[in-house]
Every structure is written in C-alpha cells, then in structure tokens.
Coordinates of N, CA and C and ligand atoms in Angstrom, one line a residue:
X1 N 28.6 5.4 -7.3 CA 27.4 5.2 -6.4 C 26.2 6.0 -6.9
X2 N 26.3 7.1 -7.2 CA 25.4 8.2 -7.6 C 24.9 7.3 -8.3
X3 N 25.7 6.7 -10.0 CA 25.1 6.3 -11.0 C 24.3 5.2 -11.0
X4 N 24.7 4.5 -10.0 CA 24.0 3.2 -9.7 C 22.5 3.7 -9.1
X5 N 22.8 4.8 -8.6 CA 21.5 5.2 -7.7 C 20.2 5.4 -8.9
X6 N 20.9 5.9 -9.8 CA 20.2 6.9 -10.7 C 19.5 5.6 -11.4
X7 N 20.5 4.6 -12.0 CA 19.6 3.4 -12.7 C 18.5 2.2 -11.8
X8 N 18.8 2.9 -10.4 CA 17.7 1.7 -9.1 C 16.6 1.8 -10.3
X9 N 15.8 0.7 -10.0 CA 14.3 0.9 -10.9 C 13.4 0.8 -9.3
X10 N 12.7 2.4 -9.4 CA 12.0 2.5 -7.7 C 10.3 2.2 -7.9
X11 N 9.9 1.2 -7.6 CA 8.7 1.4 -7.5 C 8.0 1.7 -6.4
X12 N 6.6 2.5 -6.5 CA 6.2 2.9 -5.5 C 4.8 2.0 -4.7
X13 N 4.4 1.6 -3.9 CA 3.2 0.9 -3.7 C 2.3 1.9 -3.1
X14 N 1.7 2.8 -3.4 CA 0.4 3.4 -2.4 C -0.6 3.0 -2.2
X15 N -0.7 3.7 -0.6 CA -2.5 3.5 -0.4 C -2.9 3.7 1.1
X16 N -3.8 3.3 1.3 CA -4.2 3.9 2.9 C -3.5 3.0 4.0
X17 N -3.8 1.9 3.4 CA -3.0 0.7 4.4 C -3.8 0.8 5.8
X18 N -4.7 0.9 5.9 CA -5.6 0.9 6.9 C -6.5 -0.1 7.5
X19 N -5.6 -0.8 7.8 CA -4.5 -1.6 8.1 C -3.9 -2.8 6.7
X20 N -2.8 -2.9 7.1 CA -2.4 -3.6 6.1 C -2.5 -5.3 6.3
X21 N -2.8 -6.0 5.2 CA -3.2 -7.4 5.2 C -2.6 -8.5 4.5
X22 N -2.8 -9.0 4.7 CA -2.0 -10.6 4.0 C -2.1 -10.3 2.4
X23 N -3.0 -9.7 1.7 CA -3.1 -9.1 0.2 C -1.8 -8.1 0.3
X24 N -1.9 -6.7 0.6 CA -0.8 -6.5 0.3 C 0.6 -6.7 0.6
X25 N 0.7 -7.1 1.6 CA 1.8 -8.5 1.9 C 2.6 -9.0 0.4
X26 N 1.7 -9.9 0.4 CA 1.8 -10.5 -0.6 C 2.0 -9.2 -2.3
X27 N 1.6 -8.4 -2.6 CA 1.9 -7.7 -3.5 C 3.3 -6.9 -3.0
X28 N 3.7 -6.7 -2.2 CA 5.2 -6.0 -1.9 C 5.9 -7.2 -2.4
X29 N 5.9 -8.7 -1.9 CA 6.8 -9.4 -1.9 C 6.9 -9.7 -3.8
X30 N 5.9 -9.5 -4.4 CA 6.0 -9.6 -5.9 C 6.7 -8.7 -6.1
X31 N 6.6 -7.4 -6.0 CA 6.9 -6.0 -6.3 C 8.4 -6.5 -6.0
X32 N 8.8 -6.8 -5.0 CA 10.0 -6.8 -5.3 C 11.3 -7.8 -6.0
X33 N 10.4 -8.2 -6.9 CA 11.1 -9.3 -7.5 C 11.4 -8.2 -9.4
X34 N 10.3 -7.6 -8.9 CA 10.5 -6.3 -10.3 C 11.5 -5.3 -10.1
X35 N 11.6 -4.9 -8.9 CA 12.5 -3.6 -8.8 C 13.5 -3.9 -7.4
X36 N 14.4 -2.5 -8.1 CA 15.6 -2.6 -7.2 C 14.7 -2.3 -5.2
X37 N 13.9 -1.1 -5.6 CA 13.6 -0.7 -4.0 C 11.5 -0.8 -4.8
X38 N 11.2 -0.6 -3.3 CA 9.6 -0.6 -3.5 C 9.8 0.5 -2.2
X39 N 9.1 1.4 -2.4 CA 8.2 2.3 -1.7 C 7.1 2.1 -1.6
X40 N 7.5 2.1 -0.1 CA 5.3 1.4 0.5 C 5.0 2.9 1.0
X41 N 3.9 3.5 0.2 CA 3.6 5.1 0.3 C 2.3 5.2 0.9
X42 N 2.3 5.5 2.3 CA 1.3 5.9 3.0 C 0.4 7.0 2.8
X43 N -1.1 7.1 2.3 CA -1.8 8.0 2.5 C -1.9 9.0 3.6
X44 N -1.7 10.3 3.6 CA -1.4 10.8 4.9 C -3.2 12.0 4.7
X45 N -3.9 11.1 5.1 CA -5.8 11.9 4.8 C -6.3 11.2 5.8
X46 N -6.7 12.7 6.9 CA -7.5 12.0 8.0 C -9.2 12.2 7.6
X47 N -9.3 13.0 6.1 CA -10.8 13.0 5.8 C -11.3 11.6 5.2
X48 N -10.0 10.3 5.3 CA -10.7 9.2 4.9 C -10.8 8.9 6.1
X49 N -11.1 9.2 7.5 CA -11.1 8.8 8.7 C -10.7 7.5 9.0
X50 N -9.1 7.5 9.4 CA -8.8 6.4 8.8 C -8.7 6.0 10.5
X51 N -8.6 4.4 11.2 CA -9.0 3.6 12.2 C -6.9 3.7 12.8
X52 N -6.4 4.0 11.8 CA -5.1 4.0 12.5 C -5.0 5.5 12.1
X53 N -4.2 6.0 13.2 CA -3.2 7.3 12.3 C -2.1 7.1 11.3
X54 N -1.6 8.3 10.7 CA -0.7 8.1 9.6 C 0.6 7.2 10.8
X55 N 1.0 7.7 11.4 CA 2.3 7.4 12.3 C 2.0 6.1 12.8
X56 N 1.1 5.5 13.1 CA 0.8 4.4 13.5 C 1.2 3.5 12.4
X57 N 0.7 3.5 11.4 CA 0.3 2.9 10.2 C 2.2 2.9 9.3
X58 N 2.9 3.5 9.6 CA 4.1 3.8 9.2 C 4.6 3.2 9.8
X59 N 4.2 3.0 11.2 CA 4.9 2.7 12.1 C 4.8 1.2 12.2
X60 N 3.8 0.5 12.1 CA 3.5 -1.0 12.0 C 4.4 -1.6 10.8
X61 N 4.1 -0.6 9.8 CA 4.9 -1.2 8.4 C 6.5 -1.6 8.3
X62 N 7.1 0.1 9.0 CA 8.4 -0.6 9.6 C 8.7 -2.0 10.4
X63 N 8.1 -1.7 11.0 CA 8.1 -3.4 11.5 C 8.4 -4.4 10.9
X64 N 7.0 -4.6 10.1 CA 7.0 -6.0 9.3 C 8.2 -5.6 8.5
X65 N 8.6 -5.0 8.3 CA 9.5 -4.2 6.5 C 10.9 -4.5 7.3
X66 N 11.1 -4.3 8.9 CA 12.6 -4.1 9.3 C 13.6 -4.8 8.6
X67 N 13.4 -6.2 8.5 CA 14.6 -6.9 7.4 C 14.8 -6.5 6.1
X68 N 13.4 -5.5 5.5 CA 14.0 -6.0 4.3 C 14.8 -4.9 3.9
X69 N 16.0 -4.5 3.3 CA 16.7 -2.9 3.3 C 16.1 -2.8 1.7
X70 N 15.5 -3.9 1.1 CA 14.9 -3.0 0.1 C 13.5 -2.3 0.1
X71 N 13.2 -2.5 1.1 CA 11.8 -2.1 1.3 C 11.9 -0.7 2.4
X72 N 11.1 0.4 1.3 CA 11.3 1.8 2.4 C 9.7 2.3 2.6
X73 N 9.7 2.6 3.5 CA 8.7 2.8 4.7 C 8.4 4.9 4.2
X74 N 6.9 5.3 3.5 CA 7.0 7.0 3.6 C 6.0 7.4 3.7
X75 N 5.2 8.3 4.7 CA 3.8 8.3 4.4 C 4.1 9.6 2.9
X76 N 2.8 10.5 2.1 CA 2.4 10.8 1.4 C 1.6 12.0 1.8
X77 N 1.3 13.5 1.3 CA -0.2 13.6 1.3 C -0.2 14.9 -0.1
X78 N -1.1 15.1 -0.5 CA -1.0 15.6 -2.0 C -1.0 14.8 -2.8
X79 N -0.4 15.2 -3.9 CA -0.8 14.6 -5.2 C 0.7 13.1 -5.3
X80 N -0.1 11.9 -5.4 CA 0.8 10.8 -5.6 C 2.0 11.0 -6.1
X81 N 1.5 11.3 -7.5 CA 2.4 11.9 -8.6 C 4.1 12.7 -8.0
X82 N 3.1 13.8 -7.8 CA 4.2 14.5 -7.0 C 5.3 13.4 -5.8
X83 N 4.7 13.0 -5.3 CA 5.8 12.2 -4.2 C 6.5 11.2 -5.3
X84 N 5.8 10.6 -6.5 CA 6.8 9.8 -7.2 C 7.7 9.9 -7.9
X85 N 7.5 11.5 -8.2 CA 8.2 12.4 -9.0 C 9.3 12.5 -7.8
X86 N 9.2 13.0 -6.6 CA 10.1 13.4 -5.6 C 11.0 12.4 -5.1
X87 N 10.4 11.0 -5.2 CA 11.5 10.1 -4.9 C 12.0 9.5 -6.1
X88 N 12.1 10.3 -7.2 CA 12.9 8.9 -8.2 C 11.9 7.8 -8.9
X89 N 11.0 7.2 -8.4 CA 10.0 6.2 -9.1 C 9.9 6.3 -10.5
X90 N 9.8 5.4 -10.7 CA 8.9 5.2 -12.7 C 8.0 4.7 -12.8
X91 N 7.5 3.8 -11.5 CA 6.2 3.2 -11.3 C 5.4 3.2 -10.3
X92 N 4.3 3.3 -11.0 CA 3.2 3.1 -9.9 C 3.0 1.5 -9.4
X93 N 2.5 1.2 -8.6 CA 2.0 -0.7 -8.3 C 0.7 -0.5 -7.9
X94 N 0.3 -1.0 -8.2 CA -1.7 -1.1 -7.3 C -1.6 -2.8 -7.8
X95 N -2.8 -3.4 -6.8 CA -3.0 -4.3 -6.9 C -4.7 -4.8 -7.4
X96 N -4.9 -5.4 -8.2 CA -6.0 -5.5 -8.9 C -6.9 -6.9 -8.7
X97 N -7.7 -6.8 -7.7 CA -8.8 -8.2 -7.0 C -9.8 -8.5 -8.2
X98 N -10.4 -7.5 -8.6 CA -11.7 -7.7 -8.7 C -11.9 -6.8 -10.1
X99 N -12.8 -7.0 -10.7 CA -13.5 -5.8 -11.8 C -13.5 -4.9 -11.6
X100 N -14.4 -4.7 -10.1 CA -14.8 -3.3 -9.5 C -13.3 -2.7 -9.3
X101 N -12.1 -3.3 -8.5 CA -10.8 -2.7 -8.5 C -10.6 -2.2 -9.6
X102 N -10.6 -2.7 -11.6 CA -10.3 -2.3 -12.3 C -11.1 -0.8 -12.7
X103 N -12.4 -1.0 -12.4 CA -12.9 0.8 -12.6 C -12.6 1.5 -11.5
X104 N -12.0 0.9 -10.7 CA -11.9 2.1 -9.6 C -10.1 2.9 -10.2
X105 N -9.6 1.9 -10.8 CA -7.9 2.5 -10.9 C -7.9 2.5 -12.3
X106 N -8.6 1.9 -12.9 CA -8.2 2.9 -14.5 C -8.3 4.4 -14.2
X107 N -9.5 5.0 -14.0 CA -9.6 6.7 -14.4 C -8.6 7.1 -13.1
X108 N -8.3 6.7 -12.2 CA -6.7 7.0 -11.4 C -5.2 6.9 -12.5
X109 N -5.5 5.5 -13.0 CA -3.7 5.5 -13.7 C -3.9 6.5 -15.1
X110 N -5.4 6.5 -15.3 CA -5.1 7.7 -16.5 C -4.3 8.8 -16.4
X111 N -5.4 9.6 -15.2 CA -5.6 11.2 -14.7 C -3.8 10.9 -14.1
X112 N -3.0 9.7 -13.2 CA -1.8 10.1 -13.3 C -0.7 10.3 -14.6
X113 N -1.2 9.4 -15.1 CA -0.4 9.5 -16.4 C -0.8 10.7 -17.6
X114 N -1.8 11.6 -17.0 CA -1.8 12.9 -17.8 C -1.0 14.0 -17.0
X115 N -1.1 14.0 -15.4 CA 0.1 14.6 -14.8 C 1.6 14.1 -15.1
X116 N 1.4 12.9 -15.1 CA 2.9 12.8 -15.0 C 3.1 11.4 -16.0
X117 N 3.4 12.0 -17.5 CA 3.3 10.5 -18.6 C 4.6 9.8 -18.6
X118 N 5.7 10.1 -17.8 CA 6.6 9.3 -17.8 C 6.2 8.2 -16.5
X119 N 5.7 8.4 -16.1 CA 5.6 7.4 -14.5 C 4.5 6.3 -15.3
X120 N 4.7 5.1 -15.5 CA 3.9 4.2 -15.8 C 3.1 3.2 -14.3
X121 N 2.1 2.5 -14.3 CA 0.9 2.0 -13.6 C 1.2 1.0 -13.8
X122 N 1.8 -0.4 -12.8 CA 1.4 -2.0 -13.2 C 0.3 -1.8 -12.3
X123 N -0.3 -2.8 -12.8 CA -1.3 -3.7 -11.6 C -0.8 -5.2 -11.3
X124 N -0.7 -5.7 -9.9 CA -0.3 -7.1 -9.8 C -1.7 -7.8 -8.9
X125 N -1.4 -8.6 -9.2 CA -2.5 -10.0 -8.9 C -2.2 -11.0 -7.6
X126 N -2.9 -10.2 -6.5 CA -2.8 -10.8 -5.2 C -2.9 -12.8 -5.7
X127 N -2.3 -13.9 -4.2 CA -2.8 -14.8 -4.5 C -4.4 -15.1 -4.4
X128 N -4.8 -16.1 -4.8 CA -6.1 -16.2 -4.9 C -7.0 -16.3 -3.5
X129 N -6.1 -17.0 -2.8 CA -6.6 -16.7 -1.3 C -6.9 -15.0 -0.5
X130 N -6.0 -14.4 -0.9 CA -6.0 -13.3 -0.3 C -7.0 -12.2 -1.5
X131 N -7.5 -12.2 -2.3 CA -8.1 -12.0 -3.4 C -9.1 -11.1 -2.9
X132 N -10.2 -11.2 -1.8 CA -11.2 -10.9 -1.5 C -11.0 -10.4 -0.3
X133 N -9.5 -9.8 0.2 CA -9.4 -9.2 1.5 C -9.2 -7.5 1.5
X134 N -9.7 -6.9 1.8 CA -10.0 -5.3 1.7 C -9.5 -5.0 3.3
X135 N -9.1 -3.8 3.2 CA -9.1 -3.4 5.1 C -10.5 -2.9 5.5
X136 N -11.3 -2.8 4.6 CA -12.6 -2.1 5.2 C -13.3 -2.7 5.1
X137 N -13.3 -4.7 4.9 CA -14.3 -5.3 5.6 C -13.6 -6.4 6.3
X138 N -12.0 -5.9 6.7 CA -11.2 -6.6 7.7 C -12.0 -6.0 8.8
X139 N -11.9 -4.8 9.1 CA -12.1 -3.5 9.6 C -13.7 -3.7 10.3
X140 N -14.2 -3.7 8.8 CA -16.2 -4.0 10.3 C -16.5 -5.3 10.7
X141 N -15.5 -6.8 10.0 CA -15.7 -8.3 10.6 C -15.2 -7.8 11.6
X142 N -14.1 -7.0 12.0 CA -13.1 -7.2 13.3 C -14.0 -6.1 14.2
X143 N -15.1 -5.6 14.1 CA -15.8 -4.3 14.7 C -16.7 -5.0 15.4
X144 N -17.5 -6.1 14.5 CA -18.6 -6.9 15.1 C -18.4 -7.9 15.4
X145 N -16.6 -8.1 15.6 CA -17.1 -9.3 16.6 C -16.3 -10.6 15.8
X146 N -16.0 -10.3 14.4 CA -15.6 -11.6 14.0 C -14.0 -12.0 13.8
X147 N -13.8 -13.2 13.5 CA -12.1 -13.2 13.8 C -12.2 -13.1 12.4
X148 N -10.9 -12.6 12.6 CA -9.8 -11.9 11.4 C -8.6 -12.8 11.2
X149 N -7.9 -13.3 12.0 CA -6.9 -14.2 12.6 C -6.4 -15.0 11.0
X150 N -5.6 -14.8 10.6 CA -4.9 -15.4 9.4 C -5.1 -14.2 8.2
X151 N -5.7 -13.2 8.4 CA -5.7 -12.4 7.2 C -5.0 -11.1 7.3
X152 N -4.3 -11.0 8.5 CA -3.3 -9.7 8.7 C -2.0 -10.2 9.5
X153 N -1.0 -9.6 9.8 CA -0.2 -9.7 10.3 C -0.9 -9.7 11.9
X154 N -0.3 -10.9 12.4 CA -0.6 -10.8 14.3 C -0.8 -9.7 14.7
X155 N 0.8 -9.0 14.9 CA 0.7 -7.9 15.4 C -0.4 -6.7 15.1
X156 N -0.7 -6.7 14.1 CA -1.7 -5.6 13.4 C -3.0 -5.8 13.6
X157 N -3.0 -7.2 14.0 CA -4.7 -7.9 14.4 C -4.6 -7.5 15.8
X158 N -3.5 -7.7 16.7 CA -4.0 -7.2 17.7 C -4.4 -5.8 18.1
X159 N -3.8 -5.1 17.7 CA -3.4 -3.5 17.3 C -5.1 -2.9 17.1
X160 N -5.8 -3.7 15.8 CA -6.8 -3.3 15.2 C -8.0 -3.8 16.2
X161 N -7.7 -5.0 16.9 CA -8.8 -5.0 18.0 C -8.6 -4.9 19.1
X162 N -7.5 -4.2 19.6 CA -7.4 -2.9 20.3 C -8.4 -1.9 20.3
X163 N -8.1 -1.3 19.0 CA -8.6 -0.2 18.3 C -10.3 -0.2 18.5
X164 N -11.0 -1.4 17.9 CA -12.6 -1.5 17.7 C -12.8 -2.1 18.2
X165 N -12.0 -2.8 19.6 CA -13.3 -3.3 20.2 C -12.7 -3.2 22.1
X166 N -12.1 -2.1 21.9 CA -11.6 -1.4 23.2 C -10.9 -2.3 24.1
Ligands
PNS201 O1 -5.6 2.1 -0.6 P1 -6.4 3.2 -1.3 O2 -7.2 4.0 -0.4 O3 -7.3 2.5 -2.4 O4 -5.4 4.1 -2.1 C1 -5.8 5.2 -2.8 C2 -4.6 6.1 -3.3 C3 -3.8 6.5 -2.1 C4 -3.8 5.4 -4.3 C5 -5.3 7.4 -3.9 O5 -6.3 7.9 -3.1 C6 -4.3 8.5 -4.2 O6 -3.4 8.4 -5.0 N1 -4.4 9.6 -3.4 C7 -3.4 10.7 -3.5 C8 -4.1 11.9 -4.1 C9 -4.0 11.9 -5.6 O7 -2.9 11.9 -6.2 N2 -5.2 11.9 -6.3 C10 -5.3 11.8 -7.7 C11 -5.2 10.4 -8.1 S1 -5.7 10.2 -9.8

C-alpha cells in the first residue's frame, strides 16, 4: 500500500477559487485524466479580500468534489511550494485563457521552480466556452445586477448572490 501511495502521481490545482466556475470545473475534470489524485488547493489570504471565506469556499468545493474519491478538497496559506512539497505533489496545474494569464504565471512557475526544481508547472486549456470566465468579473456582473446563470455551479450562484446582492 505504502508503495502504491508513493508512485500516486498527485497533482495540485491552486488558487483563490473565489468562487469557483464552470472554467475551473472543467480544468479538474482534465486534470484528472493525468493523475492518480488532484488537489484542489485553496488560497487561505483574507488580504485578497476574498467575497467567500476560506471555509466556505472549501466548503462548496467538497460538495461538488463529494463523488469524486479522487479529488481532495485543502485550503493553503504560505508558500504553494511548501504545501506541494507537504503533500507529495510533482505538479503544479494552472489554467491558461488568455496571453495576459501567460505573463501573469510564467514569472510564478519560474520563481516556483527556483524554490522547488523538482515540482514541474502544466498549464491546461479551459473549453473554449468557458475561456473568458474569471471569478472577478463573475463577481461584479453578479454585483450589478447581471445573470451569471450557466457559468458556475447553481449552488455557488446562489450562494454568491446571497453574498452581493443581500
Ligand atoms: O486563483 P489565483 O488567485 O490566480 O491563484 C494564485 C495563487 C494561489 C496560485 C498564487 O497567489 C499563489 O501561489 N499564492 C501562494 C503564495 C506563493 O507561493 N507565492 C509565490 C508564488 S511564485
């Protein structure tokens, strides 16, 4: 058992997940066609003032995640690195929309991979529908008023306009 544990290939997914949406949805369900387990690794920074708390946000994830026993549910706070180091991982996952996504995560997968050069960085490629969906302009459409309805999980849409629009 041990040994089996030792060869899992663990990948990790981070990020704020604030709230989470039909994009990364869709990047777990790739993710796990690569590896044995995926860690969906919660940001745990309330200086990104985030619209859920960490526990909430953990908490929604289990949810949608309940069936799948390969998919584990952790928030994070420090250095990524370190939690990937601590659970076993060899990979990072981020998901890559846009250009701007690609300068925002190269000087990230570098600066990780000078801490930690054995942990390698994929990037996967949401579908093309979900391409252009961010939580932080899920987040001010769903603030001022506009529907969201098809770009997050139900439950999380309701949750989120709970949240912003009382
Ligand atoms: O969903 P996000 O907000 O784009 O995710 C960003 C995240 C969580 C991947 C990034 O902020 C991060 O790794 N934070 C942990 C702190 C850290 O390790 N910083 C150095 C990264 S080079």
């Amino acid at each position: 058992m041990a040994a089996r544990e030792k060869s899992q290939r663990i990948g990790v997914f981070p990020g704020s997940f604030d709230p989470i949406h039909n994009g990364h949805l869709d990047l777990v369900e790739r993710s796990l066609g690569l590896f044995d387990q995926v860690i969906v690794a919660v940001l745990d920074n309330e200086s990104k003032r985030p619209v859920f708390t960490v526990e909430e946000r953990v908490e929604m994830l289990e949810e949608l995640f309940e069936r799948r026993a390969s998919v584990r549910i952790e928030s994070f706070s420090g250095l990524l690195v370190d939690f990937a180091r601590a659970v076993s991982a060899g990979t990072l996952i981020r998901g890559l929309r846009t250009g701007a996504d690609f300068d925002y995560e190269l000087p990230m997968a570098l600066m990780n991979r000078r801490l930690f050069p054995e942990l390698e960085t994929i990037f996967l490629v949401p579908r093309a529908e979900y391409a252009d969906l961010s939580s932080s302009l899920i987040k001010e459409v769903c603030r001022l008023g506009g529907e969201v309805s098809g770009l997050l999980p139900e439950g999380v849409r309701k949750r989120l306009e709970g949240k912003l629009r009382g």
